[in-house]
Amino acid sequence: MEVVIAGSPDEVAQLAAGIVARVVSTTEQPVIGLATGSSPLGAYRSLIDQHRSTGLSFAGASAVTLDEYVGLPYGHPESYRSVIRTEFIDHVDLPVERLHSPDVHATDLAAACDAYDRTVVELGVDVQLLGIGADGHIGFNEPGSSLSSRTRIKTLTDRTRSDNARFFDSIGDVPRHVVTQGLGTITAAAHLVMIATGSGKATPIAAMVEGPVGASCPASVLQFHRHVTVLLDDDAAGELRHGDYYRETYRHKPPWQHL
Ligand code: F6R
């Protein structure tokens, strides 16, 4: 796990966008995994800027989303498919038919979850962006999730519903159920990039990076993955025991070694 402590949220966004841009421009038919929530928004803005200013093209790429609310009407502005389109896909040249997301409106939801899991695995995600919840979730794998779980329906914790209430009129409007890629599905991606900024992320980040691996902090499963980059600002790094070491390592990173 490579932990990079950058000075500011803006620098974190630039680094994350740089990783995605590199994959997109050096891979034939790249597959990018997209997260929703606030954490990746700066990276999406930077990628859109690069698309407009340098011609960075997503025309050959496919994208998969991590998760989706169950129970919102089709096309609801807060559905994660809509959010990903509004914040990113509709501003670049990635063909919308190659944006994959779980079918939460299927009559047989369990079968739709299995089908989505197969799609993600068959595509093979080259780089997956992630954010982390206050309770250590990634995707919507809440505490107690099996570390080898696949795409399935999950129930959100009260904490996650109240954290996400800012996107809705009231907490009562936040769906209780979601479909999420499982931890086993997410960790099949070749490169996982965690983006976390702000002091609210300090505790879950310390648990993820330095705590014991276990279902109580689902993100800790990343300790088993062979290629994880954790991009943090100073506040999100605030509770790391080995922060000085991570800073030192990044300062002396060999110039030929990219993120
Ligand atoms: C969203 C997702 C979630 C968020 C997490 C952090 O697709 O997978 O795990 O990344 O809840 O949300 P923000 O970034 O809003 O703090």
CSV table of C-alpha atoms and ligand atoms in Angstrom, one decimal:
chain,number,residue,atom,x,y,z
A,1,MET,CA,0.0,0.0,0.0
A,2,GLU,CA,1.5,3.3,-1.0
A,3,VAL,CA,0.3,6.2,1.2
A,4,VAL,CA,0.8,9.7,-0.3
A,5,ILE,CA,0.2,12.7,1.9
A,6,ALA,CA,-0.3,15.7,-0.3
A,7,GLY,CA,-0.6,19.3,0.9
A,8,SER,CA,-4.1,20.1,-0.2
A,9,PRO,CA,-7.3,18.5,-1.4
A,10,ASP,CA,-6.6,20.1,-4.8
A,11,GLU,CA,-3.2,18.3,-5.0
A,12,VAL,CA,-4.9,15.0,-4.0
A,13,ALA,CA,-7.4,15.5,-6.9
A,14,GLN,CA,-4.6,16.2,-9.4
A,15,LEU,CA,-2.7,13.1,-8.3
A,16,ALA,CA,-5.8,10.9,-8.6
A,17,ALA,CA,-6.6,12.4,-12.0
A,18,GLY,CA,-3.0,11.8,-13.1
A,19,ILE,CA,-3.3,8.1,-12.3
A,20,VAL,CA,-6.5,7.7,-14.3
A,21,ALA,CA,-5.2,9.8,-17.2
A,22,ARG,CA,-2.1,7.7,-17.4
A,23,VAL,CA,-4.2,4.4,-17.5
A,24,VAL,CA,-6.5,5.8,-20.1
A,25,SER,CA,-3.8,7.1,-22.4
A,26,THR,CA,-1.5,4.0,-22.1
A,27,THR,CA,-4.1,1.1,-22.1
A,28,GLU,CA,-5.9,-0.3,-25.0
A,29,GLN,CA,-9.7,-0.4,-24.2
A,30,PRO,CA,-9.1,0.8,-20.6
A,31,VAL,CA,-11.7,0.1,-17.9
A,32,ILE,CA,-12.1,2.7,-15.1
A,33,GLY,CA,-14.0,2.2,-11.9
A,34,LEU,CA,-15.8,5.2,-10.7
A,35,ALA,CA,-17.0,6.1,-7.2
A,36,THR,CA,-19.6,8.7,-6.3
A,37,GLY,CA,-19.8,10.9,-3.2
A,38,SER,CA,-17.7,14.0,-2.7
A,39,SER,CA,-14.2,12.5,-2.5
A,40,PRO,CA,-13.6,12.0,-6.3
A,41,LEU,CA,-15.3,15.2,-7.5
A,42,GLY,CA,-12.0,17.2,-7.8
A,43,ALA,CA,-10.4,14.3,-9.8
A,44,TYR,CA,-13.4,14.3,-12.2
A,45,ARG,CA,-13.1,18.0,-12.7
A,46,SER,CA,-9.4,17.7,-13.4
A,47,LEU,CA,-10.0,14.9,-15.9
A,48,ILE,CA,-12.7,17.0,-17.7
A,49,ASP,CA,-10.2,19.9,-17.8
A,50,GLN,CA,-7.6,17.6,-19.3
A,51,HIS,CA,-10.1,16.3,-21.8
A,52,ARG,CA,-10.9,19.8,-22.9
A,53,SER,CA,-7.4,21.3,-22.8
A,54,THR,CA,-5.1,18.4,-23.9
A,55,GLY,CA,-7.6,16.2,-25.7
A,56,LEU,CA,-7.3,13.3,-23.2
A,57,SER,CA,-9.7,10.9,-24.8
A,58,PHE,CA,-12.0,8.3,-23.2
A,59,ALA,CA,-13.4,7.2,-26.5
A,60,GLY,CA,-12.0,3.7,-26.2
A,61,ALA,CA,-12.7,3.4,-22.5
A,62,SER,CA,-15.5,1.7,-20.5
A,63,ALA,CA,-16.5,2.6,-17.0
A,64,VAL,CA,-18.2,0.7,-14.1
A,65,THR,CA,-19.9,2.3,-11.0
A,66,LEU,CA,-19.4,0.9,-7.5
A,67,ASP,CA,-22.9,1.0,-6.2
A,68,GLU,CA,-26.4,2.3,-6.5
A,69,TYR,CA,-29.4,3.2,-4.3
A,70,VAL,CA,-32.4,0.9,-4.4
A,71,GLY,CA,-35.8,2.5,-4.5
A,72,LEU,CA,-35.2,5.8,-6.3
A,73,PRO,CA,-37.2,6.3,-9.5
A,74,TYR,CA,-35.3,5.7,-12.8
A,75,GLY,CA,-33.2,8.8,-13.6
A,76,HIS,CA,-33.5,10.4,-10.1
A,77,PRO,CA,-30.8,13.1,-9.9
A,78,GLU,CA,-29.3,11.5,-6.8
A,79,SER,CA,-29.2,8.0,-8.3
A,80,TYR,CA,-25.5,7.2,-8.6
A,81,ARG,CA,-25.8,6.6,-12.3
A,82,SER,CA,-27.2,10.1,-12.8
A,83,VAL,CA,-24.6,11.6,-10.5
A,84,ILE,CA,-21.7,9.9,-12.4
A,85,ARG,CA,-23.2,11.2,-15.7
A,86,THR,CA,-23.7,14.7,-14.4
A,87,GLU,CA,-20.3,15.0,-12.7
A,88,PHE,CA,-18.1,13.3,-15.2
A,89,ILE,CA,-19.4,11.1,-18.1
A,90,ASP,CA,-21.5,13.7,-19.9
A,91,HIS,CA,-18.5,16.0,-20.1
A,92,VAL,CA,-16.1,13.6,-21.7
A,93,ASP,CA,-16.2,11.4,-24.8
A,94,LEU,CA,-16.8,8.1,-23.1
A,95,PRO,CA,-19.8,6.5,-24.9
A,96,VAL,CA,-22.6,6.3,-22.4
A,97,GLU,CA,-23.5,2.8,-23.5
A,98,ARG,CA,-20.1,1.8,-22.1
A,99,LEU,CA,-21.0,3.2,-18.6
A,100,HIS,CA,-22.0,0.1,-16.6
A,101,SER,CA,-24.0,0.2,-13.4
A,102,PRO,CA,-26.2,-2.3,-11.5
A,103,ASP,CA,-29.8,-2.7,-12.6
A,104,VAL,CA,-31.6,-1.9,-9.4
A,105,HIS,CA,-35.0,-1.8,-11.1
A,106,ALA,CA,-34.8,-5.5,-12.1
A,107,THR,CA,-37.6,-7.7,-10.9
A,108,ASP,CA,-35.1,-10.3,-9.9
A,109,LEU,CA,-32.6,-8.1,-8.0
A,110,ALA,CA,-30.4,-11.0,-6.9
A,111,ALA,CA,-30.0,-12.2,-10.5
A,112,ALA,CA,-29.2,-8.6,-11.6
A,113,CYS,CA,-26.5,-8.4,-8.9
A,114,ASP,CA,-24.9,-11.6,-10.1
A,115,ALA,CA,-25.1,-10.3,-13.7
A,116,TYR,CA,-23.4,-7.0,-12.8
A,117,ASP,CA,-20.7,-8.9,-10.9
A,118,ARG,CA,-20.0,-10.9,-14.0
A,119,THR,CA,-19.9,-7.8,-16.1
A,120,VAL,CA,-17.3,-6.1,-13.8
A,121,VAL,CA,-15.1,-9.2,-13.6
A,122,GLU,CA,-15.3,-9.9,-17.4
A,123,LEU,CA,-14.4,-6.3,-18.2
A,124,GLY,CA,-11.5,-6.3,-15.8
A,125,VAL,CA,-11.1,-3.0,-14.1
A,126,ASP,CA,-7.7,-1.4,-14.7
A,127,VAL,CA,-8.1,1.4,-12.1
A,128,GLN,CA,-10.8,1.8,-9.5
A,129,LEU,CA,-11.3,5.1,-7.6
A,130,LEU,CA,-12.6,4.8,-4.0
A,131,GLY,CA,-13.8,7.0,-1.2
A,132,ILE,CA,-14.2,5.8,2.4
A,133,GLY,CA,-17.1,6.2,4.7
A,134,ALA,CA,-16.9,7.3,8.3
A,135,ASP,CA,-17.5,3.7,9.4
A,136,GLY,CA,-14.8,2.3,7.1
A,137,HIS,CA,-17.0,1.3,4.2
A,138,ILE,CA,-15.9,1.2,0.6
A,139,GLY,CA,-18.5,0.9,-2.0
A,140,PHE,CA,-21.4,0.4,0.3
A,141,ASN,CA,-19.9,-2.6,2.1
A,142,GLU,CA,-20.8,-1.6,5.6
A,143,PRO,CA,-19.1,-3.1,8.7
A,144,GLY,CA,-19.7,-6.8,8.9
A,145,SER,CA,-19.4,-7.3,5.2
A,146,SER,CA,-17.5,-10.4,4.1
A,147,LEU,CA,-14.1,-9.6,2.9
A,148,SER,CA,-14.7,-11.8,-0.1
A,149,SER,CA,-18.3,-10.6,-0.8
A,150,ARG,CA,-19.7,-10.2,-4.3
A,151,THR,CA,-22.2,-7.7,-5.7
A,152,ARG,CA,-25.4,-7.9,-3.6
A,153,ILE,CA,-28.0,-5.8,-1.8
A,154,LYS,CA,-26.9,-4.2,1.5
A,155,THR,CA,-28.6,-2.1,4.1
A,156,LEU,CA,-27.0,1.2,4.9
A,157,THR,CA,-26.1,2.0,8.5
A,158,ASP,CA,-27.8,5.0,10.2
A,159,ARG,CA,-24.4,6.8,10.1
A,160,THR,CA,-24.1,6.4,6.4
A,161,ARG,CA,-27.7,7.5,5.8
A,162,SER,CA,-27.2,10.6,7.9
A,163,ASP,CA,-23.8,11.4,6.2
A,164,ASN,CA,-25.6,11.1,2.8
A,165,ALA,CA,-28.6,13.1,3.9
A,166,ARG,CA,-26.9,16.3,2.6
A,167,PHE,CA,-27.7,15.2,-1.0
A,168,PHE,CA,-31.5,14.8,-0.2
A,169,ASP,CA,-34.2,17.0,1.3
A,170,SER,CA,-34.2,15.0,4.5
A,171,ILE,CA,-32.7,11.9,6.0
A,172,GLY,CA,-36.1,10.2,5.5
A,173,ASP,CA,-35.5,10.4,1.7
A,174,VAL,CA,-32.2,8.6,1.8
A,175,PRO,CA,-32.8,5.0,0.7
A,176,ARG,CA,-32.1,2.2,3.2
A,177,HIS,CA,-31.0,-0.3,0.6
A,178,VAL,CA,-28.3,-0.3,-2.0
A,179,VAL,CA,-26.6,-2.6,-4.4
A,180,THR,CA,-22.9,-2.6,-4.1
A,181,GLN,CA,-19.9,-4.3,-5.7
A,182,GLY,CA,-18.6,-6.7,-2.9
A,183,LEU,CA,-15.2,-6.4,-1.4
A,184,GLY,CA,-14.1,-9.4,-3.4
A,185,THR,CA,-15.4,-7.7,-6.6
A,186,ILE,CA,-13.7,-4.4,-5.8
A,187,THR,CA,-10.4,-6.0,-5.0
A,188,ALA,CA,-10.3,-7.8,-8.3
A,189,ALA,CA,-9.4,-4.4,-9.9
A,190,ALA,CA,-5.7,-4.1,-10.9
A,191,HIS,CA,-5.1,-0.8,-9.1
A,192,LEU,CA,-7.2,0.7,-6.3
A,193,VAL,CA,-6.9,4.4,-5.6
A,194,MET,CA,-8.3,5.7,-2.4
A,195,ILE,CA,-9.1,9.4,-2.2
A,196,ALA,CA,-9.7,10.9,1.3
A,197,THR,CA,-9.6,14.5,2.4
A,198,GLY,CA,-10.6,16.4,5.6
A,199,SER,CA,-10.4,15.5,9.3
A,200,GLY,CA,-13.6,13.5,9.1
A,201,LYS,CA,-11.7,10.8,7.3
A,202,ALA,CA,-8.7,10.6,9.7
A,203,THR,CA,-10.1,7.8,11.9
A,204,PRO,CA,-11.3,5.4,9.1
A,205,ILE,CA,-8.1,6.0,7.2
A,206,ALA,CA,-6.0,5.1,10.2
A,207,ALA,CA,-8.1,2.0,10.7
A,208,MET,CA,-7.8,1.1,7.0
A,209,VAL,CA,-4.1,1.6,6.7
A,210,GLU,CA,-2.7,0.7,10.1
A,211,GLY,CA,-5.5,-1.2,11.9
A,212,PRO,CA,-6.1,-4.9,12.0
A,213,VAL,CA,-7.7,-6.4,8.8
A,214,GLY,CA,-11.3,-7.3,9.6
A,215,ALA,CA,-14.9,-6.9,8.6
A,216,SER,CA,-15.3,-4.2,11.3
A,217,CYS,CA,-13.4,-1.9,9.0
A,218,PRO,CA,-14.3,-3.2,5.5
A,219,ALA,CA,-11.7,-0.9,3.8
A,220,SER,CA,-8.9,-2.7,5.7
A,221,VAL,CA,-9.2,-5.5,3.1
A,222,LEU,CA,-7.1,-3.2,0.9
A,223,GLN,CA,-4.1,-4.3,3.0
A,224,PHE,CA,-4.3,-7.6,1.1
A,225,HIS,CA,-4.2,-6.0,-2.3
A,226,ARG,CA,-1.0,-5.8,-4.2
A,227,HIS,CA,-1.5,-2.3,-5.8
A,228,VAL,CA,-3.2,0.3,-3.7
A,229,THR,CA,-2.5,4.0,-3.7
A,230,VAL,CA,-3.9,6.1,-0.8
A,231,LEU,CA,-4.1,9.8,-1.6
A,232,LEU,CA,-4.6,12.0,1.5
A,233,ASP,CA,-4.4,15.6,2.5
A,234,ASP,CA,-2.8,16.5,5.9
A,235,ASP,CA,-6.2,16.4,7.7
A,236,ALA,CA,-7.1,12.9,6.5
A,237,ALA,CA,-3.6,11.7,7.4
A,238,GLY,CA,-4.0,13.2,10.9
A,239,GLU,CA,-4.3,9.9,12.9
A,240,LEU,CA,-1.7,7.9,11.0
A,241,ARG,CA,1.0,6.6,13.4
A,242,HIS,CA,3.6,6.3,10.6
A,243,GLY,CA,2.7,9.6,8.8
A,244,ASP,CA,6.3,10.9,8.9
A,245,TYR,CA,7.5,7.7,7.2
A,246,TYR,CA,4.9,8.0,4.4
A,247,ARG,CA,5.9,11.6,3.9
A,248,GLU,CA,9.6,10.7,3.8
A,249,THR,CA,9.0,7.8,1.4
A,250,TYR,CA,7.0,10.0,-1.0
A,251,ARG,CA,9.7,12.8,-0.9
A,252,HIS,CA,12.3,10.3,-1.9
A,253,LYS,CA,10.3,8.4,-4.4
A,254,PRO,CA,12.6,7.6,-7.4
A,255,PRO,CA,11.7,9.9,-10.3
A,256,TRP,CA,11.2,7.0,-12.7
A,257,GLN,CA,8.6,5.4,-10.4
A,258,HIS,CA,5.1,6.7,-11.2
A,259,LEU,CA,2.1,6.5,-8.9
B,1,F6R,C1,-19.9,5.9,-3.3
B,1,F6R,C2,-19.2,5.1,-2.4
B,1,F6R,C3,-19.0,5.4,-1.0
B,1,F6R,C4,-18.3,6.7,-0.8
B,1,F6R,C5,-18.1,7.0,0.7
B,1,F6R,C6,-17.5,8.3,1.0
B,1,F6R,O1,-19.9,5.4,-4.6
B,1,F6R,O2,-18.8,4.0,-2.9
B,1,F6R,O3,-18.1,4.4,-0.4
B,1,F6R,O4,-17.1,6.8,-1.4
B,1,F6R,O5,-19.4,6.9,1.3
B,1,F6R,O6,-18.3,9.4,0.5
B,1,F6R,P1,-17.8,10.9,0.4
B,1,F6R,O7,-16.8,10.9,-0.7
B,1,F6R,O8,-19.1,11.6,0.0
B,1,F6R,O9,-17.3,11.2,1.7
